[in-house]
Coordinates of N, CA and C in Angstrom, one line a residue:
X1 N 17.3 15.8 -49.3 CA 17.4 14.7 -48.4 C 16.7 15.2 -47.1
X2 N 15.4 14.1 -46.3 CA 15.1 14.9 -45.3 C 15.5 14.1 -43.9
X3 N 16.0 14.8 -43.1 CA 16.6 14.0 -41.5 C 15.7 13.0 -41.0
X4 N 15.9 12.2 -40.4 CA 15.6 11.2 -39.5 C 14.9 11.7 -38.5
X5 N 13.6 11.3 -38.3 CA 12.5 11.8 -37.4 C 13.3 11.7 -36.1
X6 N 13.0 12.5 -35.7 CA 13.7 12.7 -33.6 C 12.3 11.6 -32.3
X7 N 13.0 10.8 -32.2 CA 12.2 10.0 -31.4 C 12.2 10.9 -30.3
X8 N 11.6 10.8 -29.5 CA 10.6 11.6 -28.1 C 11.3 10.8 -27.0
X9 N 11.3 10.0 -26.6 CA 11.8 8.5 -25.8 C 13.2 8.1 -26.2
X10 N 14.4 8.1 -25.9 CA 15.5 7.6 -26.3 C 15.6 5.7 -26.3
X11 N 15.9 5.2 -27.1 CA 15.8 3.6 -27.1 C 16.6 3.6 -25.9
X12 N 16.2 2.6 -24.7 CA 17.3 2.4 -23.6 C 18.0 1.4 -23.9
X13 N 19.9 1.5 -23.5 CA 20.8 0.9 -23.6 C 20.7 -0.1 -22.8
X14 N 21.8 -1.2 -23.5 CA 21.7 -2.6 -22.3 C 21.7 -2.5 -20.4
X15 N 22.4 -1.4 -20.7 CA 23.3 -1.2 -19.3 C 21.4 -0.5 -18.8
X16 N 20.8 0.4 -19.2 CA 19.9 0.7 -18.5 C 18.7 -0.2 -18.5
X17 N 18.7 -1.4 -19.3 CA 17.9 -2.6 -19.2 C 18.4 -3.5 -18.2
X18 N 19.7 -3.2 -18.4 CA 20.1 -4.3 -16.7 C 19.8 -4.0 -15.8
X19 N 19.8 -2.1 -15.5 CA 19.5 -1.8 -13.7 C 17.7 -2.0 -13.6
X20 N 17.2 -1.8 -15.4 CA 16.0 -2.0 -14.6 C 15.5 -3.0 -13.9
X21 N 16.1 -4.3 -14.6 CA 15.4 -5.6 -14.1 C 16.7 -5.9 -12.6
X22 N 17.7 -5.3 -12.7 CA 17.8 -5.4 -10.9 C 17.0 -4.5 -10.3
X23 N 16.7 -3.0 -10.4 CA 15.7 -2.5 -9.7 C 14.5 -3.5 -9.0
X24 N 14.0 -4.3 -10.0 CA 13.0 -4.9 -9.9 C 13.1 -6.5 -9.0
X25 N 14.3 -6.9 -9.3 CA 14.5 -7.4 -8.4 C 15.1 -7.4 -6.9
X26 N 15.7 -6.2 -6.7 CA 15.9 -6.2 -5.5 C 14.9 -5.1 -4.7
X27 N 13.5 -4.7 -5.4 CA 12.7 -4.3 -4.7 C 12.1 -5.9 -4.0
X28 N 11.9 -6.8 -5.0 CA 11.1 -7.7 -4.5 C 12.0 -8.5 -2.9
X29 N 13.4 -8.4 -3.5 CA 14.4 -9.0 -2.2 C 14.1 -7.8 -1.3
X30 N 13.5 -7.1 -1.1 CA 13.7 -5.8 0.2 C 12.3 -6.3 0.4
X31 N 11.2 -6.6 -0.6 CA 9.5 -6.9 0.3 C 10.1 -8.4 1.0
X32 N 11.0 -9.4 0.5 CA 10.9 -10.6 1.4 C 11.6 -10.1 2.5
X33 N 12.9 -9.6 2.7 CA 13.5 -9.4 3.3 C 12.8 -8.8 4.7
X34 N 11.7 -7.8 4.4 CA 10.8 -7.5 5.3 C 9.5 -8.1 5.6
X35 N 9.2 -9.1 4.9 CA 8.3 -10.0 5.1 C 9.1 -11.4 6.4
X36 N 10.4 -11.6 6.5 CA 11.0 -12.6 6.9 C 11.2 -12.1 8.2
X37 N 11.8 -10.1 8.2 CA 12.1 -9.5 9.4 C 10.4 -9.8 10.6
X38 N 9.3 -9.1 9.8 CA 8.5 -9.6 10.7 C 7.9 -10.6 11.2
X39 N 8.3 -11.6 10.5 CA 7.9 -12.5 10.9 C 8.9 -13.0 12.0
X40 N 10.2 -12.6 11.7 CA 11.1 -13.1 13.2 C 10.3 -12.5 14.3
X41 N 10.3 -11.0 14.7 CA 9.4 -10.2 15.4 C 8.5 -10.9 15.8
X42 N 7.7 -11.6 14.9 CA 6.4 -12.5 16.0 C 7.0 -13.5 16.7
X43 N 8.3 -13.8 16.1 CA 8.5 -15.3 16.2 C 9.2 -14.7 17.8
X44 N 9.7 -14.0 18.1 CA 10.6 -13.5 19.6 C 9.7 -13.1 19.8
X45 N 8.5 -12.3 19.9 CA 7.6 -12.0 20.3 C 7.1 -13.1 21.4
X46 N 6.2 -13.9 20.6 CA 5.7 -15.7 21.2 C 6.9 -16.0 21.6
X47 N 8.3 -16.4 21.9 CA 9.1 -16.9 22.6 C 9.4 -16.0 24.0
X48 N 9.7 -14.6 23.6 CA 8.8 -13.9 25.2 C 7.9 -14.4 26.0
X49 N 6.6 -14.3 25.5 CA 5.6 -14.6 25.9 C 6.0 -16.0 27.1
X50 N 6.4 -17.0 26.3 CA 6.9 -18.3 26.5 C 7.4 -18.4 27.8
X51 N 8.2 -17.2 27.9 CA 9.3 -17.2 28.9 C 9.2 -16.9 29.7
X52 N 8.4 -15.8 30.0 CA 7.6 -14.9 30.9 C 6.3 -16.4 31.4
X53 N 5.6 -16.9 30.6 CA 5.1 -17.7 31.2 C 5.5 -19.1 32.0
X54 N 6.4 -19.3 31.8 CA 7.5 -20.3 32.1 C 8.0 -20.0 33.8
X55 N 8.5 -19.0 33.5 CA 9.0 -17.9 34.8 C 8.4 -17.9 36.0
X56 N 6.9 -17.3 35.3 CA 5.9 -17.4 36.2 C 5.6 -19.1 36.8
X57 N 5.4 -20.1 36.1 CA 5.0 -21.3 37.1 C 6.0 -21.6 37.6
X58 N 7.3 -21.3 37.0 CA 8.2 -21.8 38.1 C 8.4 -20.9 39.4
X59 N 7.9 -19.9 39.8 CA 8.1 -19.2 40.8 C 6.7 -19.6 41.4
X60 N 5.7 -19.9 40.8 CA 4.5 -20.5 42.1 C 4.6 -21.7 42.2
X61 N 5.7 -22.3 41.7 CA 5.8 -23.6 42.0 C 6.9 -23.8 42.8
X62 N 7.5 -22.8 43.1 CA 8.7 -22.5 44.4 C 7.9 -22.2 45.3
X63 N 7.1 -21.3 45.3 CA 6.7 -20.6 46.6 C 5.3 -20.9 46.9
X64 N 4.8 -22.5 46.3 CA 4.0 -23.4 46.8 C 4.4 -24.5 47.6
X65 N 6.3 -24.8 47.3 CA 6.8 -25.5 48.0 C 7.7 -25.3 49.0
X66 N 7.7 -23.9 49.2 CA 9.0 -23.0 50.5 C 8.2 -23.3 51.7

């Protein structure tokens, strides 16, 4: 009687087929997640800007009319 050839690779279990396809999806939820982060960053960024510009006319628009 001769043994059963020894596979090289172990067939992977359910449980290690589940984490891969979460691996995979929570890489993609950490690229949105940082695709969403910078885009807030621009988004307060431009609202800065806004503010500071805002600031500004209203202070030469005081001290055009003091």
């Amino acid at each position: 009687m001769q043994a059963a050839p020894v596979r090289a690779t172990p067939i992977p279990s359910f449980t290690d087929a589940l984490r891969a396809v979460e691996s995979l999806l929570l890489s993609s939820g950490q690229r949105t997640a940082r695709r969403n982060a910078w885009t807030s960053v621009l988004e307060d960024r431009r609202r800065a800007k806004d503010r500071v510009e805002a600031q500004l006319v209203l202070e030469q628009t005081f001290t055009a009319h003091s």
